[in-house]
Short mmCIF file of C-alpha atoms in Angstrom, two decimals:
data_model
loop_
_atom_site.label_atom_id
_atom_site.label_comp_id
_atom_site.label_asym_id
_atom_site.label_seq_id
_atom_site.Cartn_x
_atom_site.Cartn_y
_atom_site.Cartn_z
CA UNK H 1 -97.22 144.83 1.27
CA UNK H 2 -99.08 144.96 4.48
CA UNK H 3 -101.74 147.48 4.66
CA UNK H 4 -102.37 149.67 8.14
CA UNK H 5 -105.68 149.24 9.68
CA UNK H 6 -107.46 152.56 9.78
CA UNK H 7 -108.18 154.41 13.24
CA UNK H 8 -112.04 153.57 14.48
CA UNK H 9 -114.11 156.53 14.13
CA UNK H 10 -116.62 155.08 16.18
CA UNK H 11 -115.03 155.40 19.62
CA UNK H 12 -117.42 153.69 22.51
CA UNK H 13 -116.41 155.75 25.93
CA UNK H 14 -117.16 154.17 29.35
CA UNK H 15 -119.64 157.07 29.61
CA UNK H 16 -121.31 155.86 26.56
CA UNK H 17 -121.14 152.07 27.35
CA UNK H 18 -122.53 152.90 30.77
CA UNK H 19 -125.84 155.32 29.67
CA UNK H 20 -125.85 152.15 26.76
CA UNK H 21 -126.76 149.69 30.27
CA UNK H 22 -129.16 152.22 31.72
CA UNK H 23 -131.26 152.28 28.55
CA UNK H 24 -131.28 148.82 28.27
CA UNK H 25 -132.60 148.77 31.97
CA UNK H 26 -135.21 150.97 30.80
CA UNK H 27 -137.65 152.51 33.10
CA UNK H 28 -136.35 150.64 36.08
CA UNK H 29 -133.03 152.57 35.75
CA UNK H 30 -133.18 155.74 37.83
CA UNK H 31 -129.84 156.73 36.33
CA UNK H 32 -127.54 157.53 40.00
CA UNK H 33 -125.09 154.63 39.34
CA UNK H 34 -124.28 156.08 36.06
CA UNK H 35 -123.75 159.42 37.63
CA UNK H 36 -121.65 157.40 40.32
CA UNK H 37 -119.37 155.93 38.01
CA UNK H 38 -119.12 158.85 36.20
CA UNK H 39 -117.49 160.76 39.59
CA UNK H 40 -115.58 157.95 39.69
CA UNK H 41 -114.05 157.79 36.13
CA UNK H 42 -113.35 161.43 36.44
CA UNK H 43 -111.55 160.56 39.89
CA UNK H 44 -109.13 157.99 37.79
CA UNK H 45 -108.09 160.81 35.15
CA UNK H 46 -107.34 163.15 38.07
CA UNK H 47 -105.35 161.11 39.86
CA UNK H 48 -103.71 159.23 36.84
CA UNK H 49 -102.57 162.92 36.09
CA UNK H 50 -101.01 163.56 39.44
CA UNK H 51 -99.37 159.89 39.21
CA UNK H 52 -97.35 161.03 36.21
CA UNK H 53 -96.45 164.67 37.43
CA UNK H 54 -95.91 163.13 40.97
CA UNK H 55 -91.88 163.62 40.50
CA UNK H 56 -92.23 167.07 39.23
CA UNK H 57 -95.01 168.39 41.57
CA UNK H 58 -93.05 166.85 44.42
CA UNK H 59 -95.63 164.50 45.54
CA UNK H 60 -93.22 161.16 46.21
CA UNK H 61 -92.46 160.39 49.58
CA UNK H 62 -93.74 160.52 53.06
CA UNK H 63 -96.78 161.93 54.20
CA UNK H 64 -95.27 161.55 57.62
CA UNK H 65 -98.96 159.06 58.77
CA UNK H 66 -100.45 156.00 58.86
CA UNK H 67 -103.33 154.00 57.35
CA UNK H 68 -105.83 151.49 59.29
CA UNK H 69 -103.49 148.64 58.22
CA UNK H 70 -100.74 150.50 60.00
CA UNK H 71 -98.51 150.81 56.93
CA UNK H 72 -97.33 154.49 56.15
CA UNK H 73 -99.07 156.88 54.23
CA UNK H 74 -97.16 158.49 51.12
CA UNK H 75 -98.03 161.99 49.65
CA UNK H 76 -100.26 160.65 46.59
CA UNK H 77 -102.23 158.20 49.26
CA UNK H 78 -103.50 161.29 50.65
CA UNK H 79 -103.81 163.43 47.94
CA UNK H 80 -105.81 160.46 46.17
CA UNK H 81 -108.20 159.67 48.94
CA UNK H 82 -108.82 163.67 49.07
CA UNK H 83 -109.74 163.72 45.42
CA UNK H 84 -112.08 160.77 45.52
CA UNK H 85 -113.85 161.29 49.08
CA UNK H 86 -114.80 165.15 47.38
CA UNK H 87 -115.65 163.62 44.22
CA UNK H 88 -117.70 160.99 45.55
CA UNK H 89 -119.48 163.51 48.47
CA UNK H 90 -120.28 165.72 45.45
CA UNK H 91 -121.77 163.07 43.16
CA UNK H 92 -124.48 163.37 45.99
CA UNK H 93 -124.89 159.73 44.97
CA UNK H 94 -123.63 157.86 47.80
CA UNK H 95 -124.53 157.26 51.35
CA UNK H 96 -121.28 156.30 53.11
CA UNK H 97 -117.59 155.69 52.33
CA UNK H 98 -115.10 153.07 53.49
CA UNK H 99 -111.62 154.17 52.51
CA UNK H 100 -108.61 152.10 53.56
CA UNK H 101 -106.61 155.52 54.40
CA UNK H 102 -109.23 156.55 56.88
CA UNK H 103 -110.05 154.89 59.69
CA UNK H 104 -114.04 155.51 60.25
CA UNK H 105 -116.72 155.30 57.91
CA UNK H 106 -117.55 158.73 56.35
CA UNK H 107 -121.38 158.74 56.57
CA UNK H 108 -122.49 161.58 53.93
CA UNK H 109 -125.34 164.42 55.09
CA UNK H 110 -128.05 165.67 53.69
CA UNK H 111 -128.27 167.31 50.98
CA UNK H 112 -125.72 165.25 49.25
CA UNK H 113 -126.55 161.90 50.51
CA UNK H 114 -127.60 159.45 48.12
CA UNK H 115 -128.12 155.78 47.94
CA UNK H 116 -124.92 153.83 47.42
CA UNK H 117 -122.27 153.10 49.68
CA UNK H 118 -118.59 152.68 48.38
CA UNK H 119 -115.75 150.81 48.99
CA UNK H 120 -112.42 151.67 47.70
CA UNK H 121 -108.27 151.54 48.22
CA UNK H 122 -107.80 155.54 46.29
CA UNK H 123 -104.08 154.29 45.82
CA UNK H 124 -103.04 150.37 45.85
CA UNK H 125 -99.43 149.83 46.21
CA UNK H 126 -98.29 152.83 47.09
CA UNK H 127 -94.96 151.15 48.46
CA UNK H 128 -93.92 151.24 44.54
CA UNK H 129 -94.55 154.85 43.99
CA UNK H 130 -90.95 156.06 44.32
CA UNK H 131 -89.82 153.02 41.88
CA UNK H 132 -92.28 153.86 39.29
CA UNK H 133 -93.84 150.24 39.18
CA UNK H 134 -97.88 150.27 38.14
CA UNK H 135 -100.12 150.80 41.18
CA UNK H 136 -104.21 151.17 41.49
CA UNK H 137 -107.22 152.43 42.52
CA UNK H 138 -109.90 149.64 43.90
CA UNK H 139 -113.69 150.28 44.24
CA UNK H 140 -116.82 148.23 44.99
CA UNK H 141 -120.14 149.39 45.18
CA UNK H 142 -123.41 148.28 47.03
CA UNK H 143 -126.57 149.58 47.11
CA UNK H 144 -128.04 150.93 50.69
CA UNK H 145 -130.23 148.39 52.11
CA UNK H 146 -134.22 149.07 51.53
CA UNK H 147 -135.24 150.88 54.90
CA UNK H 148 -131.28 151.81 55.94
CA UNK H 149 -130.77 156.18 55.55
CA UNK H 150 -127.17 154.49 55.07
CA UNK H 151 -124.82 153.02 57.98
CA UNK H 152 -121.53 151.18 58.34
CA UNK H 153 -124.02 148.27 58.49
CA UNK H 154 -124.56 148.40 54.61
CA UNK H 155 -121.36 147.47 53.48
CA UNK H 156 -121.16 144.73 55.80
CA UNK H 157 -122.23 142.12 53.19
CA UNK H 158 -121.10 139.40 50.65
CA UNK H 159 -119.14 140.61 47.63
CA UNK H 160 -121.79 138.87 45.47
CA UNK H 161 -124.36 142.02 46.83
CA UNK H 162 -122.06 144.36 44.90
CA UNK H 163 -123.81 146.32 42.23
CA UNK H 164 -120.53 147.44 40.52
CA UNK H 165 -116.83 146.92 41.50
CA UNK H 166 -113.33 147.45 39.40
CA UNK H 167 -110.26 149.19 39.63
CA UNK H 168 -108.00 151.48 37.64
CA UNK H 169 -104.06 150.42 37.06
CA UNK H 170 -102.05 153.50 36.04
CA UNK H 171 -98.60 152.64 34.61
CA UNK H 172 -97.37 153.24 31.03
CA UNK H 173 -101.26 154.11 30.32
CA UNK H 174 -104.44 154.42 32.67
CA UNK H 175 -106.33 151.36 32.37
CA UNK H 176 -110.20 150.89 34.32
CA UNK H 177 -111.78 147.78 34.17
CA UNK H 178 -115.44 147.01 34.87
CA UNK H 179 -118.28 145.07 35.81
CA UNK H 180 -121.64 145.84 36.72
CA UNK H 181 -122.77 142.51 37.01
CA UNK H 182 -123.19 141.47 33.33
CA UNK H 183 -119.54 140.86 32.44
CA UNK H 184 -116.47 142.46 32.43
CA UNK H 185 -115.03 145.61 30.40
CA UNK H 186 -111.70 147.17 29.83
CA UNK H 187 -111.34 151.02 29.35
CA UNK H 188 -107.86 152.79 28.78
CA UNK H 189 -107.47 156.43 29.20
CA UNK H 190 -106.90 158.21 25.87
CA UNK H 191 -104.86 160.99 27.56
CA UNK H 192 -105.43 163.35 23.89
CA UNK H 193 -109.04 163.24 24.28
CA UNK H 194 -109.63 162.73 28.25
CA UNK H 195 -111.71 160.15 27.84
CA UNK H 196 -111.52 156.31 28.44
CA UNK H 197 -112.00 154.49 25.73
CA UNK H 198 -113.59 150.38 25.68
CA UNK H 199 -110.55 148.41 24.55
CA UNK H 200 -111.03 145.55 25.88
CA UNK H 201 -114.68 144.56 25.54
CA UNK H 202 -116.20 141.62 27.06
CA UNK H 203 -113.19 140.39 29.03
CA UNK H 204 -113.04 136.00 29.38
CA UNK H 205 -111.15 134.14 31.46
CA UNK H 206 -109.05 131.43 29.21
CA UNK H 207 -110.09 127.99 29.72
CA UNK H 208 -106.90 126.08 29.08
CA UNK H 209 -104.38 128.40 31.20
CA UNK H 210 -101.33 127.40 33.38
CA UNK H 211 -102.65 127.28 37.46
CA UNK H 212 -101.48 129.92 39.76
CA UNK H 213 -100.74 129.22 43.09
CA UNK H 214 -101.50 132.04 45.74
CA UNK H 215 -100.26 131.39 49.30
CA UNK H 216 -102.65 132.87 52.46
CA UNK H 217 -98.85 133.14 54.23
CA UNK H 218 -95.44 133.92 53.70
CA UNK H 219 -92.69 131.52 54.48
CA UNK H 220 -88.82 132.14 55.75
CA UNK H 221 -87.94 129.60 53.31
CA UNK H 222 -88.47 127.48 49.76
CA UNK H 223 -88.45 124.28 52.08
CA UNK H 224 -91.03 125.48 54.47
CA UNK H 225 -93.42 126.52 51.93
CA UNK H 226 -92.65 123.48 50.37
CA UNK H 227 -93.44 121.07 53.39
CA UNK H 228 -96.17 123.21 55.71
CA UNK H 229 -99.11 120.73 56.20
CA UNK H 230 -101.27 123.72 56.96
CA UNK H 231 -100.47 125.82 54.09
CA UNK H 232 -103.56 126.79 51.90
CA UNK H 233 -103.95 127.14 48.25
CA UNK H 234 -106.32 128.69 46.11
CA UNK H 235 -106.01 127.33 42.72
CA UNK H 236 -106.61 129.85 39.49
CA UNK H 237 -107.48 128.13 36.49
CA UNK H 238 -107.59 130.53 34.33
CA UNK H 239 -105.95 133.88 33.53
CA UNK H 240 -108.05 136.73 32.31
CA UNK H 241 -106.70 137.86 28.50
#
């Protein structure tokens, strides 16, 4: 008879896995991105919560705006972007912000400015909201460049310059995944305890995986995408597990 594998009682939270990569940076570590992603992760349960009360707290639909992309703004775009711009400016962590639902660069003041700039998308796929399909918060972070008091100008660079990027899914659970440069971590929301919890540690891509096919266009037909000379590719080789 098959036997039940007993409940860890050593739980590793993103907040412990992150002061884990400070102390391994040792004195060099000054400890703000840890605070940073801490504002963040707190941003993710907040608006995970509203996500799943969105029906009930009437919070689907219009908003009755736009975005910089032009598309149109629903309720929980704005209410997200609120929660993480204040969350974020409070932190007093970061420099400036680049949201995708605003359409200039909020440059922080003094006394809450600090020295990392972020980049984020406070609700991804928002089109789906109303048909309850999984949709996402985005981030990337850089560090201010040495001499900058924090500009526009700083997050003008290569992704590779990134000290810390990931994103949060929220569907059937919360799930934020990580990487501050040294690999790639998977958290997921333990809604009981308010805390995420690592789940997926150490995330690989597979090396013997199916390609994917991603398409810089879309096409009116099969046939066209089929025969376009010009059309690009960009090949995936692997699928992360």
């Amino acid at each position: 008879m098959a036997t039940e594998e007993a409940p860890s009682v050593d739980l590793i939270t993103l907040t412990r896995h992150v002061l884990s990569d400070q102390l391994r940076l040792g004195a060099s570590a000054t400890g703000d991105l840890t605070l940073l992603l801490t504002a963040i992760q707190v941003t993710s349960k907040f608006i995970a919560t509203n996500v799943r009360k969105a029906r009930l707290i009437n919070l689907v639909g219009l908003a009755g705006e736009t975005n910089v992309q032009g598309e149109e703004q629903k309720k929980l775009d704005v209410l997200s972007n609120d929660i993480m711009v204040n969350a974020l400016r409070a932190s007093r962590k970061t420099a400036v912000l680049i949201s995708e639902e605003i359409e200039d660069a909020i440059i922080i003041e003094e006394p809450y400015k600090g020295a990392y700039c972020v980049v984020f998308d406070p609700l991804d796929g928002s089109s789906n909201i109303d048909a309850g399909v999984n949709i996402g918060t985005i981030f990337g972070i850089y560090k201010v460049k040495p001499g900058s008091k924090g500009t526009v100008e700083d997050v003008l660079r290569p992704g590779n310059e990134m000290v810390a990027a990931g994103y949060t899914m929220y569907g059937s659970s919360a799930n934020l995944v990580l990487s501050t440069g040294h690999g790639v971590n998977g958290y997921t929301l333990d809604a009981s305890l308010g805390e995420f919890i690592l789940t997926h540690p150490n995330v690989r891509p597979l090396v013997a995986s199916p390609a994917l096919v991603l398409t810089s266009r879309r096409f009116k037909s099969q046939q066209e995408a089929r025969y376009t000379p010009s059309m690009k590719e960009i090949r995936c080789t692997s699928i992360l597990q």
